[in-house]
Amino acid sequence: MLLTTGQAAEELGCAVTTFRRLVRAGVLPGLSRRGVRVMVPLEVVTTLKERAAAPLAHLPAPEIAVLRADVAQQAGNGAWTGFSATLPPEELLKALRGWWRCDAGSIAAGRVLPVTLSGFVVAVLTGLERWEKDDRGRHGFPEAVLAGHLTDLAQPVKQLTAPAREDRELADLLLGTRLASHSGGTIAYVTTNTTDTVD
């Protein structure tokens, strides 16, 4: 059975524009066209609907930043910004490692930066210890490492690319999971331990 993007979005409880980002980013398998409409297999939508939340309690820091990416677009200088499953790893890293308005120290302290698209973790960055600031007050992380990324969200198919085993394990833990975050900007911050402590 095939669903339109509108029907798929309704099943997932999100806006159709949110779901279409996943389509445009190339992370959904089995898509077809019926005239101008993109059709999505029901089993893909069901898989996404049942996807588990990111196991944040396993992370070492009490708070991490989340990079809320859009679909990759080329800027005027030919460089990419955003996420696409079709970008090679070296281009994807360049497209994701800055520049944002953020608390760079908080990002570095979290030691890992999940990249979400429409609420799903599609890439993971590590190597965030050093940052730079540009004349617009935005920060970039020139030594960031692409620990891993997805080429298929439904399966999910993970490409674990970090040299360090610990970074690959972090990426494997997070990729393909749901990670809700709320922010008016590109960077959001989420707590990793929901257990309340009493002073």
mmCIF file with all atom_site columns, C-alpha atoms in Angstrom:
data_model
loop_
_atom_site.group_PDB
_atom_site.id
_atom_site.type_symbol
_atom_site.label_atom_id
_atom_site.label_alt_id
_atom_site.label_comp_id
_atom_site.label_asym_id
_atom_site.label_entity_id
_atom_site.label_seq_id
_atom_site.pdbx_PDB_ins_code
_atom_site.Cartn_x
_atom_site.Cartn_y
_atom_site.Cartn_z
_atom_site.occupancy
_atom_site.B_iso_or_equiv
_atom_site.pdbx_formal_charge
_atom_site.auth_seq_id
_atom_site.auth_comp_id
_atom_site.auth_asym_id
_atom_site.auth_atom_id
_atom_site.pdbx_PDB_model_num
ATOM 1   C CA . MET A 1 1   ? 0.000  0.000  0.000   1.00 0.00 ? 1   MET A CA 1
ATOM 2   C CA . LEU A 1 2   ? 1.243  3.491  -0.875  1.00 0.00 ? 2   LEU A CA 1
ATOM 3   C CA . LEU A 1 3   ? 0.537  6.756  0.926   1.00 0.00 ? 3   LEU A CA 1
ATOM 4   C CA . THR A 1 4   ? 0.807  10.327 -0.269  1.00 0.00 ? 4   THR A CA 1
ATOM 5   C CA . THR A 1 5   ? 3.171  12.586 1.652   1.00 0.00 ? 5   THR A CA 1
ATOM 6   C CA . GLY A 1 6   ? 0.128  14.202 3.263   1.00 0.00 ? 6   GLY A CA 1
ATOM 7   C CA . GLN A 1 7   ? -1.215 10.837 4.443   1.00 0.00 ? 7   GLN A CA 1
ATOM 8   C CA . ALA A 1 8   ? 2.244  9.816  5.671   1.00 0.00 ? 8   ALA A CA 1
ATOM 9   C CA . ALA A 1 9   ? 2.595  13.059 7.627   1.00 0.00 ? 9   ALA A CA 1
ATOM 10  C CA . GLU A 1 10  ? -0.830 12.522 9.189   1.00 0.00 ? 10  GLU A CA 1
ATOM 11  C CA . GLU A 1 11  ? 0.164  8.999  10.267  1.00 0.00 ? 11  GLU A CA 1
ATOM 12  C CA . LEU A 1 12  ? 3.321  10.374 11.901  1.00 0.00 ? 12  LEU A CA 1
ATOM 13  C CA . GLY A 1 13  ? 1.532  13.323 13.481  1.00 0.00 ? 13  GLY A CA 1
ATOM 14  C CA . CYS A 1 14  ? 3.708  15.952 11.813  1.00 0.00 ? 14  CYS A CA 1
ATOM 15  C CA . ALA A 1 15  ? 3.275  18.717 9.251   1.00 0.00 ? 15  ALA A CA 1
ATOM 16  C CA . VAL A 1 16  ? 3.521  17.690 5.606   1.00 0.00 ? 16  VAL A CA 1
ATOM 17  C CA . THR A 1 17  ? 6.434  20.112 5.143   1.00 0.00 ? 17  THR A CA 1
ATOM 18  C CA . THR A 1 18  ? 8.263  18.311 7.960   1.00 0.00 ? 18  THR A CA 1
ATOM 19  C CA . PHE A 1 19  ? 7.761  14.934 6.296   1.00 0.00 ? 19  PHE A CA 1
ATOM 20  C CA . ARG A 1 20  ? 8.766  16.260 2.879   1.00 0.00 ? 20  ARG A CA 1
ATOM 21  C CA . ARG A 1 21  ? 12.199 17.156 4.280   1.00 0.00 ? 21  ARG A CA 1
ATOM 22  C CA . LEU A 1 22  ? 12.830 13.431 4.732   1.00 0.00 ? 22  LEU A CA 1
ATOM 23  C CA . VAL A 1 23  ? 11.766 12.824 1.138   1.00 0.00 ? 23  VAL A CA 1
ATOM 24  C CA . ARG A 1 24  ? 14.016 15.591 -0.223  1.00 0.00 ? 24  ARG A CA 1
ATOM 25  C CA . ALA A 1 25  ? 16.978 14.465 1.892   1.00 0.00 ? 25  ALA A CA 1
ATOM 26  C CA . GLY A 1 26  ? 16.940 11.026 0.241   1.00 0.00 ? 26  GLY A CA 1
ATOM 27  C CA . VAL A 1 27  ? 16.633 8.939  3.420   1.00 0.00 ? 27  VAL A CA 1
ATOM 28  C CA . LEU A 1 28  ? 13.363 7.132  2.610   1.00 0.00 ? 28  LEU A CA 1
ATOM 29  C CA . PRO A 1 29  ? 13.473 3.976  0.469   1.00 0.00 ? 29  PRO A CA 1
ATOM 30  C CA . GLY A 1 30  ? 10.862 2.723  -1.995  1.00 0.00 ? 30  GLY A CA 1
ATOM 31  C CA . LEU A 1 31  ? 9.452  6.088  -3.056  1.00 0.00 ? 31  LEU A CA 1
ATOM 32  C CA . SER A 1 32  ? 7.539  6.285  -6.320  1.00 0.00 ? 32  SER A CA 1
ATOM 33  C CA . ARG A 1 33  ? 5.616  8.916  -8.265  1.00 0.00 ? 33  ARG A CA 1
ATOM 34  C CA . ARG A 1 34  ? 1.989  9.037  -9.269  1.00 0.00 ? 34  ARG A CA 1
ATOM 35  C CA . GLY A 1 35  ? 1.801  12.071 -11.515 1.00 0.00 ? 35  GLY A CA 1
ATOM 36  C CA . VAL A 1 36  ? 3.256  14.943 -9.473  1.00 0.00 ? 36  VAL A CA 1
ATOM 37  C CA . ARG A 1 37  ? 2.658  13.149 -6.168  1.00 0.00 ? 37  ARG A CA 1
ATOM 38  C CA . VAL A 1 38  ? 5.382  11.308 -4.278  1.00 0.00 ? 38  VAL A CA 1
ATOM 39  C CA . MET A 1 39  ? 4.101  8.011  -2.901  1.00 0.00 ? 39  MET A CA 1
ATOM 40  C CA . VAL A 1 40  ? 5.534  6.392  0.226   1.00 0.00 ? 40  VAL A CA 1
ATOM 41  C CA . PRO A 1 41  ? 5.239  2.689  1.148   1.00 0.00 ? 41  PRO A CA 1
ATOM 42  C CA . LEU A 1 42  ? 3.057  2.170  4.220   1.00 0.00 ? 42  LEU A CA 1
ATOM 43  C CA . GLU A 1 43  ? 5.661  -0.104 5.805   1.00 0.00 ? 43  GLU A CA 1
ATOM 44  C CA . VAL A 1 44  ? 8.210  2.744  5.729   1.00 0.00 ? 44  VAL A CA 1
ATOM 45  C CA . VAL A 1 45  ? 5.794  5.072  7.510   1.00 0.00 ? 45  VAL A CA 1
ATOM 46  C CA . THR A 1 46  ? 4.876  2.369  10.058  1.00 0.00 ? 46  THR A CA 1
ATOM 47  C CA . THR A 1 47  ? 8.565  1.763  10.791  1.00 0.00 ? 47  THR A CA 1
ATOM 48  C CA . LEU A 1 48  ? 9.140  5.470  11.426  1.00 0.00 ? 48  LEU A CA 1
ATOM 49  C CA . LYS A 1 49  ? 6.019  5.712  13.587  1.00 0.00 ? 49  LYS A CA 1
ATOM 50  C CA . GLU A 1 50  ? 7.304  2.915  15.827  1.00 0.00 ? 50  GLU A CA 1
ATOM 51  C CA . ARG A 1 51  ? 10.866 4.230  16.048  1.00 0.00 ? 51  ARG A CA 1
ATOM 52  C CA . ALA A 1 52  ? 12.301 4.426  19.562  1.00 0.00 ? 52  ALA A CA 1
ATOM 53  C CA . ALA A 1 53  ? 13.442 7.639  21.193  1.00 0.00 ? 53  ALA A CA 1
ATOM 54  C CA . ALA A 1 54  ? 17.169 8.359  21.431  1.00 0.00 ? 54  ALA A CA 1
ATOM 55  C CA . PRO A 1 55  ? 18.666 6.656  24.533  1.00 0.00 ? 55  PRO A CA 1
ATOM 56  C CA . LEU A 1 56  ? 20.044 9.905  25.929  1.00 0.00 ? 56  LEU A CA 1
ATOM 57  C CA . ALA A 1 57  ? 20.546 8.503  29.432  1.00 0.00 ? 57  ALA A CA 1
ATOM 58  C CA . HIS A 1 58  ? 23.522 6.530  28.037  1.00 0.00 ? 58  HIS A CA 1
ATOM 59  C CA . LEU A 1 59  ? 25.397 9.726  27.135  1.00 0.00 ? 59  LEU A CA 1
ATOM 60  C CA . PRO A 1 60  ? 28.157 11.014 29.432  1.00 0.00 ? 60  PRO A CA 1
ATOM 61  C CA . ALA A 1 61  ? 27.063 14.676 29.708  1.00 0.00 ? 61  ALA A CA 1
ATOM 62  C CA . PRO A 1 62  ? 23.949 15.970 31.541  1.00 0.00 ? 62  PRO A CA 1
ATOM 63  C CA . GLU A 1 63  ? 23.043 18.152 28.567  1.00 0.00 ? 63  GLU A CA 1
ATOM 64  C CA . ILE A 1 64  ? 23.813 17.998 24.857  1.00 0.00 ? 64  ILE A CA 1
ATOM 65  C CA . ALA A 1 65  ? 23.161 20.272 21.936  1.00 0.00 ? 65  ALA A CA 1
ATOM 66  C CA . VAL A 1 66  ? 21.149 19.132 18.930  1.00 0.00 ? 66  VAL A CA 1
ATOM 67  C CA . LEU A 1 67  ? 21.734 20.478 15.427  1.00 0.00 ? 67  LEU A CA 1
ATOM 68  C CA . ARG A 1 68  ? 18.324 20.821 13.781  1.00 0.00 ? 68  ARG A CA 1
ATOM 69  C CA . ALA A 1 69  ? 19.311 20.571 10.130  1.00 0.00 ? 69  ALA A CA 1
ATOM 70  C CA . ASP A 1 70  ? 17.412 21.382 6.991   1.00 0.00 ? 70  ASP A CA 1
ATOM 71  C CA . VAL A 1 71  ? 17.799 19.593 3.665   1.00 0.00 ? 71  VAL A CA 1
ATOM 72  C CA . ALA A 1 72  ? 21.187 20.347 2.099   1.00 0.00 ? 72  ALA A CA 1
ATOM 73  C CA . GLN A 1 73  ? 21.330 23.391 -0.162  1.00 0.00 ? 73  GLN A CA 1
ATOM 74  C CA . GLN A 1 74  ? 24.197 24.937 -2.056  1.00 0.00 ? 74  GLN A CA 1
ATOM 75  C CA . ALA A 1 75  ? 25.260 28.398 -0.968  1.00 0.00 ? 75  ALA A CA 1
ATOM 76  C CA . GLY A 1 76  ? 26.502 31.085 -3.351  1.00 0.00 ? 76  GLY A CA 1
ATOM 77  C CA . ASN A 1 77  ? 30.129 29.928 -2.943  1.00 0.00 ? 77  ASN A CA 1
ATOM 78  C CA . GLY A 1 78  ? 29.243 26.368 -4.020  1.00 0.00 ? 78  GLY A CA 1
ATOM 79  C CA . ALA A 1 79  ? 29.516 24.950 -0.487  1.00 0.00 ? 79  ALA A CA 1
ATOM 80  C CA . TRP A 1 80  ? 26.673 22.876 0.953   1.00 0.00 ? 80  TRP A CA 1
ATOM 81  C CA . THR A 1 81  ? 24.790 23.545 4.188   1.00 0.00 ? 81  THR A CA 1
ATOM 82  C CA . GLY A 1 82  ? 22.381 21.023 5.697   1.00 0.00 ? 82  GLY A CA 1
ATOM 83  C CA . PHE A 1 83  ? 21.882 17.269 5.375   1.00 0.00 ? 83  PHE A CA 1
ATOM 84  C CA . SER A 1 84  ? 21.461 14.984 2.384   1.00 0.00 ? 84  SER A CA 1
ATOM 85  C CA . ALA A 1 85  ? 22.010 11.233 2.219   1.00 0.00 ? 85  ALA A CA 1
ATOM 86  C CA . THR A 1 86  ? 23.538 11.698 -1.245  1.00 0.00 ? 86  THR A CA 1
ATOM 87  C CA . LEU A 1 87  ? 26.444 13.892 -0.098  1.00 0.00 ? 87  LEU A CA 1
ATOM 88  C CA . PRO A 1 88  ? 29.775 12.076 0.299   1.00 0.00 ? 88  PRO A CA 1
ATOM 89  C CA . PRO A 1 89  ? 31.023 12.006 3.927   1.00 0.00 ? 89  PRO A CA 1
ATOM 90  C CA . GLU A 1 90  ? 33.649 14.741 3.457   1.00 0.00 ? 90  GLU A CA 1
ATOM 91  C CA . GLU A 1 91  ? 31.085 17.111 1.896   1.00 0.00 ? 91  GLU A CA 1
ATOM 92  C CA . LEU A 1 92  ? 28.494 16.227 4.532   1.00 0.00 ? 92  LEU A CA 1
ATOM 93  C CA . LEU A 1 93  ? 30.934 17.067 7.313   1.00 0.00 ? 93  LEU A CA 1
ATOM 94  C CA . LYS A 1 94  ? 31.630 20.483 5.766   1.00 0.00 ? 94  LYS A CA 1
ATOM 95  C CA . ALA A 1 95  ? 27.878 21.075 5.406   1.00 0.00 ? 95  ALA A CA 1
ATOM 96  C CA . LEU A 1 96  ? 27.201 20.347 9.084   1.00 0.00 ? 96  LEU A CA 1
ATOM 97  C CA . ARG A 1 97  ? 30.095 21.724 11.158  1.00 0.00 ? 97  ARG A CA 1
ATOM 98  C CA . GLY A 1 98  ? 29.060 25.421 11.375  1.00 0.00 ? 98  GLY A CA 1
ATOM 99  C CA . TRP A 1 99  ? 28.345 28.379 11.357  1.00 0.00 ? 99  TRP A CA 1
ATOM 100 C CA . TRP A 1 100 ? 25.621 28.791 14.003  1.00 0.00 ? 100 TRP A CA 1
ATOM 101 C CA . ARG A 1 101 ? 24.538 31.103 16.780  1.00 0.00 ? 101 ARG A CA 1
ATOM 102 C CA . CYS A 1 102 ? 25.140 28.911 19.804  1.00 0.00 ? 102 CYS A CA 1
ATOM 103 C CA . ASP A 1 103 ? 26.836 28.458 23.161  1.00 0.00 ? 103 ASP A CA 1
ATOM 104 C CA . ALA A 1 104 ? 29.989 26.826 21.788  1.00 0.00 ? 104 ALA A CA 1
ATOM 105 C CA . GLY A 1 105 ? 31.219 25.848 25.248  1.00 0.00 ? 105 GLY A CA 1
ATOM 106 C CA . SER A 1 106 ? 28.001 23.930 25.940  1.00 0.00 ? 106 SER A CA 1
ATOM 107 C CA . ILE A 1 107 ? 28.295 22.101 22.612  1.00 0.00 ? 107 ILE A CA 1
ATOM 108 C CA . ALA A 1 108 ? 31.889 21.129 23.403  1.00 0.00 ? 108 ALA A CA 1
ATOM 109 C CA . ALA A 1 109 ? 30.957 20.005 26.935  1.00 0.00 ? 109 ALA A CA 1
ATOM 110 C CA . GLY A 1 110 ? 28.333 17.630 25.537  1.00 0.00 ? 110 GLY A CA 1
ATOM 111 C CA . ARG A 1 111 ? 31.062 15.848 23.476  1.00 0.00 ? 111 ARG A CA 1
ATOM 112 C CA . VAL A 1 112 ? 28.542 14.738 20.862  1.00 0.00 ? 112 VAL A CA 1
ATOM 113 C CA . LEU A 1 113 ? 26.262 16.662 18.511  1.00 0.00 ? 113 LEU A CA 1
ATOM 114 C CA . PRO A 1 114 ? 23.340 14.683 17.074  1.00 0.00 ? 114 PRO A CA 1
ATOM 115 C CA . VAL A 1 115 ? 22.039 16.115 13.800  1.00 0.00 ? 115 VAL A CA 1
ATOM 116 C CA . THR A 1 116 ? 18.286 15.780 13.393  1.00 0.00 ? 116 THR A CA 1
ATOM 117 C CA . LEU A 1 117 ? 16.082 16.137 10.357  1.00 0.00 ? 117 LEU A CA 1
ATOM 118 C CA . SER A 1 118 ? 12.335 16.226 11.019  1.00 0.00 ? 118 SER A CA 1
ATOM 119 C CA . GLY A 1 119 ? 12.966 14.849 14.522  1.00 0.00 ? 119 GLY A CA 1
ATOM 120 C CA . PHE A 1 120 ? 15.122 11.841 13.522  1.00 0.00 ? 120 PHE A CA 1
ATOM 121 C CA . VAL A 1 121 ? 18.876 11.568 14.118  1.00 0.00 ? 121 VAL A CA 1
ATOM 122 C CA . VAL A 1 122 ? 20.472 11.413 10.661  1.00 0.00 ? 122 VAL A CA 1
ATOM 123 C CA . ALA A 1 123 ? 24.104 12.222 11.524  1.00 0.00 ? 123 ALA A CA 1
ATOM 124 C CA . VAL A 1 124 ? 26.362 12.516 14.553  1.00 0.00 ? 124 VAL A CA 1
ATOM 125 C CA . LEU A 1 125 ? 29.328 14.859 15.033  1.00 0.00 ? 125 LEU A CA 1
ATOM 126 C CA . THR A 1 126 ? 32.132 14.505 17.582  1.00 0.00 ? 126 THR A CA 1
ATOM 127 C CA . GLY A 1 127 ? 35.532 16.215 17.938  1.00 0.00 ? 127 GLY A CA 1
ATOM 128 C CA . LEU A 1 128 ? 33.936 19.442 19.156  1.00 0.00 ? 128 LEU A CA 1
ATOM 129 C CA . GLU A 1 129 ? 36.635 20.559 21.614  1.00 0.00 ? 129 GLU A CA 1
ATOM 130 C CA . ARG A 1 130 ? 37.835 23.529 19.528  1.00 0.00 ? 130 ARG A CA 1
ATOM 131 C CA . TRP A 1 131 ? 35.720 26.220 17.922  1.00 0.00 ? 131 TRP A CA 1
ATOM 132 C CA . GLU A 1 132 ? 36.060 29.479 16.027  1.00 0.00 ? 132 GLU A CA 1
ATOM 133 C CA . LYS A 1 133 ? 33.885 32.583 15.933  1.00 0.00 ? 133 LYS A CA 1
ATOM 134 C CA . ASP A 1 134 ? 33.252 34.660 12.812  1.00 0.00 ? 134 ASP A CA 1
ATOM 135 C CA . ASP A 1 135 ? 32.487 38.368 12.493  1.00 0.00 ? 135 ASP A CA 1
ATOM 136 C CA . ARG A 1 136 ? 28.733 37.637 12.604  1.00 0.00 ? 136 ARG A CA 1
ATOM 137 C CA . GLY A 1 137 ? 29.010 36.104 16.078  1.00 0.00 ? 137 GLY A CA 1
ATOM 138 C CA . ARG A 1 138 ? 28.478 32.562 14.753  1.00 0.00 ? 138 ARG A CA 1
ATOM 139 C CA . HIS A 1 139 ? 30.539 29.537 15.719  1.00 0.00 ? 139 HIS A CA 1
ATOM 140 C CA . GLY A 1 140 ? 32.077 26.744 13.684  1.00 0.00 ? 140 GLY A CA 1
ATOM 141 C CA . PHE A 1 141 ? 33.912 23.597 14.737  1.00 0.00 ? 141 PHE A CA 1
ATOM 142 C CA . PRO A 1 142 ? 36.850 23.109 12.324  1.00 0.00 ? 142 PRO A CA 1
ATOM 143 C CA . GLU A 1 143 ? 38.028 19.833 13.889  1.00 0.00 ? 143 GLU A CA 1
ATOM 144 C CA . ALA A 1 144 ? 34.579 18.216 14.040  1.00 0.00 ? 144 ALA A CA 1
ATOM 145 C CA . VAL A 1 145 ? 34.419 14.556 13.038  1.00 0.00 ? 145 VAL A CA 1
ATOM 146 C CA . LEU A 1 146 ? 31.509 12.943 11.205  1.00 0.00 ? 146 LEU A CA 1
ATOM 147 C CA . ALA A 1 147 ? 31.091 9.951  13.524  1.00 0.00 ? 147 ALA A CA 1
ATOM 148 C CA . GLY A 1 148 ? 28.342 8.509  11.328  1.00 0.00 ? 148 GLY A CA 1
ATOM 149 C CA . HIS A 1 149 ? 25.353 9.250  9.134   1.00 0.00 ? 149 HIS A CA 1
ATOM 150 C CA . LEU A 1 150 ? 22.326 7.536  7.589   1.00 0.00 ? 150 LEU A CA 1
ATOM 151 C CA . THR A 1 151 ? 21.694 6.671  3.984   1.00 0.00 ? 151 THR A CA 1
ATOM 152 C CA . ASP A 1 152 ? 18.351 4.978  4.767   1.00 0.00 ? 152 ASP A CA 1
ATOM 153 C CA . LEU A 1 153 ? 16.207 6.004  7.735   1.00 0.00 ? 153 LEU A CA 1
ATOM 154 C CA . ALA A 1 154 ? 13.726 3.129  7.500   1.00 0.00 ? 154 ALA A CA 1
ATOM 155 C CA . GLN A 1 155 ? 16.151 0.201  7.900   1.00 0.00 ? 155 GLN A CA 1
ATOM 156 C CA . PRO A 1 156 ? 18.151 2.145  9.230   1.00 0.00 ? 156 PRO A CA 1
ATOM 157 C CA . VAL A 1 157 ? 21.351 1.918  7.150   1.00 0.00 ? 157 VAL A CA 1
ATOM 158 C CA . LYS A 1 158 ? 24.214 3.499  9.115   1.00 0.00 ? 158 LYS A CA 1
ATOM 159 C CA . GLN A 1 159 ? 27.597 4.617  7.803   1.00 0.00 ? 159 GLN A CA 1
ATOM 160 C CA . LEU A 1 160 ? 29.943 4.714  10.814  1.00 0.00 ? 160 LEU A CA 1
ATOM 161 C CA . THR A 1 161 ? 32.897 6.806  9.680   1.00 0.00 ? 161 THR A CA 1
ATOM 162 C CA . ALA A 1 162 ? 34.765 8.012  12.804  1.00 0.00 ? 162 ALA A CA 1
ATOM 163 C CA . PRO A 1 163 ? 38.331 6.768  13.334  1.00 0.00 ? 163 PRO A CA 1
ATOM 164 C CA . ALA A 1 164 ? 37.741 6.312  17.100  1.00 0.00 ? 164 ALA A CA 1
ATOM 165 C CA . ARG A 1 165 ? 35.727 3.292  18.256  1.00 0.00 ? 165 ARG A CA 1
ATOM 166 C CA . GLU A 1 166 ? 34.033 5.316  21.026  1.00 0.00 ? 166 GLU A CA 1
ATOM 167 C CA . ASP A 1 167 ? 32.751 7.829  18.457  1.00 0.00 ? 167 ASP A CA 1
ATOM 168 C CA . ARG A 1 168 ? 31.472 5.061  16.181  1.00 0.00 ? 168 ARG A CA 1
ATOM 169 C CA . GLU A 1 169 ? 29.637 3.508  19.134  1.00 0.00 ? 169 GLU A CA 1
ATOM 170 C CA . LEU A 1 170 ? 28.008 6.860  19.962  1.00 0.00 ? 170 LEU A CA 1
ATOM 171 C CA . ALA A 1 171 ? 26.873 7.240  16.365  1.00 0.00 ? 171 ALA A CA 1
ATOM 172 C CA . ASP A 1 172 ? 25.537 3.680  16.282  1.00 0.00 ? 172 ASP A CA 1
ATOM 173 C CA . LEU A 1 173 ? 23.595 4.344  19.495  1.00 0.00 ? 173 LEU A CA 1
ATOM 174 C CA . LEU A 1 174 ? 21.894 7.505  18.194  1.00 0.00 ? 174 LEU A CA 1
ATOM 175 C CA . LEU A 1 175 ? 21.463 7.164  14.433  1.00 0.00 ? 175 LEU A CA 1
ATOM 176 C CA . GLY A 1 176 ? 17.916 6.530  13.265  1.00 0.00 ? 176 GLY A CA 1
ATOM 177 C CA . THR A 1 177 ? 16.306 7.267  16.639  1.00 0.00 ? 177 THR A CA 1
ATOM 178 C CA . ARG A 1 178 ? 13.713 9.958  17.364  1.00 0.00 ? 178 ARG A CA 1
ATOM 179 C CA . LEU A 1 179 ? 15.037 13.018 19.155  1.00 0.00 ? 179 LEU A CA 1
ATOM 180 C CA . ALA A 1 180 ? 12.577 15.780 19.921  1.00 0.00 ? 180 ALA A CA 1
ATOM 181 C CA . SER A 1 181 ? 14.034 19.232 20.486  1.00 0.00 ? 181 SER A CA 1
ATOM 182 C CA . HIS A 1 182 ? 12.500 22.686 20.627  1.00 0.00 ? 182 HIS A CA 1
ATOM 183 C CA . SER A 1 183 ? 14.300 25.837 19.628  1.00 0.00 ? 183 SER A CA 1
ATOM 184 C CA . GLY A 1 184 ? 13.774 29.035 17.711  1.00 0.00 ? 184 GLY A CA 1
ATOM 185 C CA . GLY A 1 185 ? 17.111 28.462 15.986  1.00 0.00 ? 185 GLY A CA 1
ATOM 186 C CA . THR A 1 186 ? 19.326 25.832 14.456  1.00 0.00 ? 186 THR A CA 1
ATOM 187 C CA . ILE A 1 187 ? 20.781 24.650 17.769  1.00 0.00 ? 187 ILE A CA 1
ATOM 188 C CA . ALA A 1 188 ? 18.647 23.270 20.596  1.00 0.00 ? 188 ALA A CA 1
ATOM 189 C CA . TYR A 1 189 ? 19.722 21.896 23.979  1.00 0.00 ? 189 TYR A CA 1
ATOM 190 C CA . VAL A 1 190 ? 18.296 18.778 25.614  1.00 0.00 ? 190 VAL A CA 1
ATOM 191 C CA . THR A 1 191 ? 18.924 17.172 28.985  1.00 0.00 ? 191 THR A CA 1
ATOM 192 C CA . THR A 1 192 ? 20.131 13.593 28.869  1.00 0.00 ? 192 THR A CA 1
ATOM 193 C CA . ASN A 1 193 ? 19.006 12.508 32.336  1.00 0.00 ? 193 ASN A CA 1
ATOM 194 C CA . THR A 1 194 ? 15.342 13.047 33.174  1.00 0.00 ? 194 THR A CA 1
ATOM 195 C CA . THR A 1 195 ? 15.696 11.755 36.754  1.00 0.00 ? 195 THR A CA 1
ATOM 196 C CA . ASP A 1 196 ? 14.919 14.567 39.171  1.00 0.00 ? 196 ASP A CA 1
ATOM 197 C CA . THR A 1 197 ? 17.391 15.074 41.982  1.00 0.00 ? 197 THR A CA 1
ATOM 198 C CA . VAL A 1 198 ? 16.540 16.655 45.321  1.00 0.00 ? 198 VAL A CA 1
ATOM 199 C CA . ASP A 1 199 ? 19.102 18.948 46.996  1.00 0.00 ? 199 ASP A CA 1
#
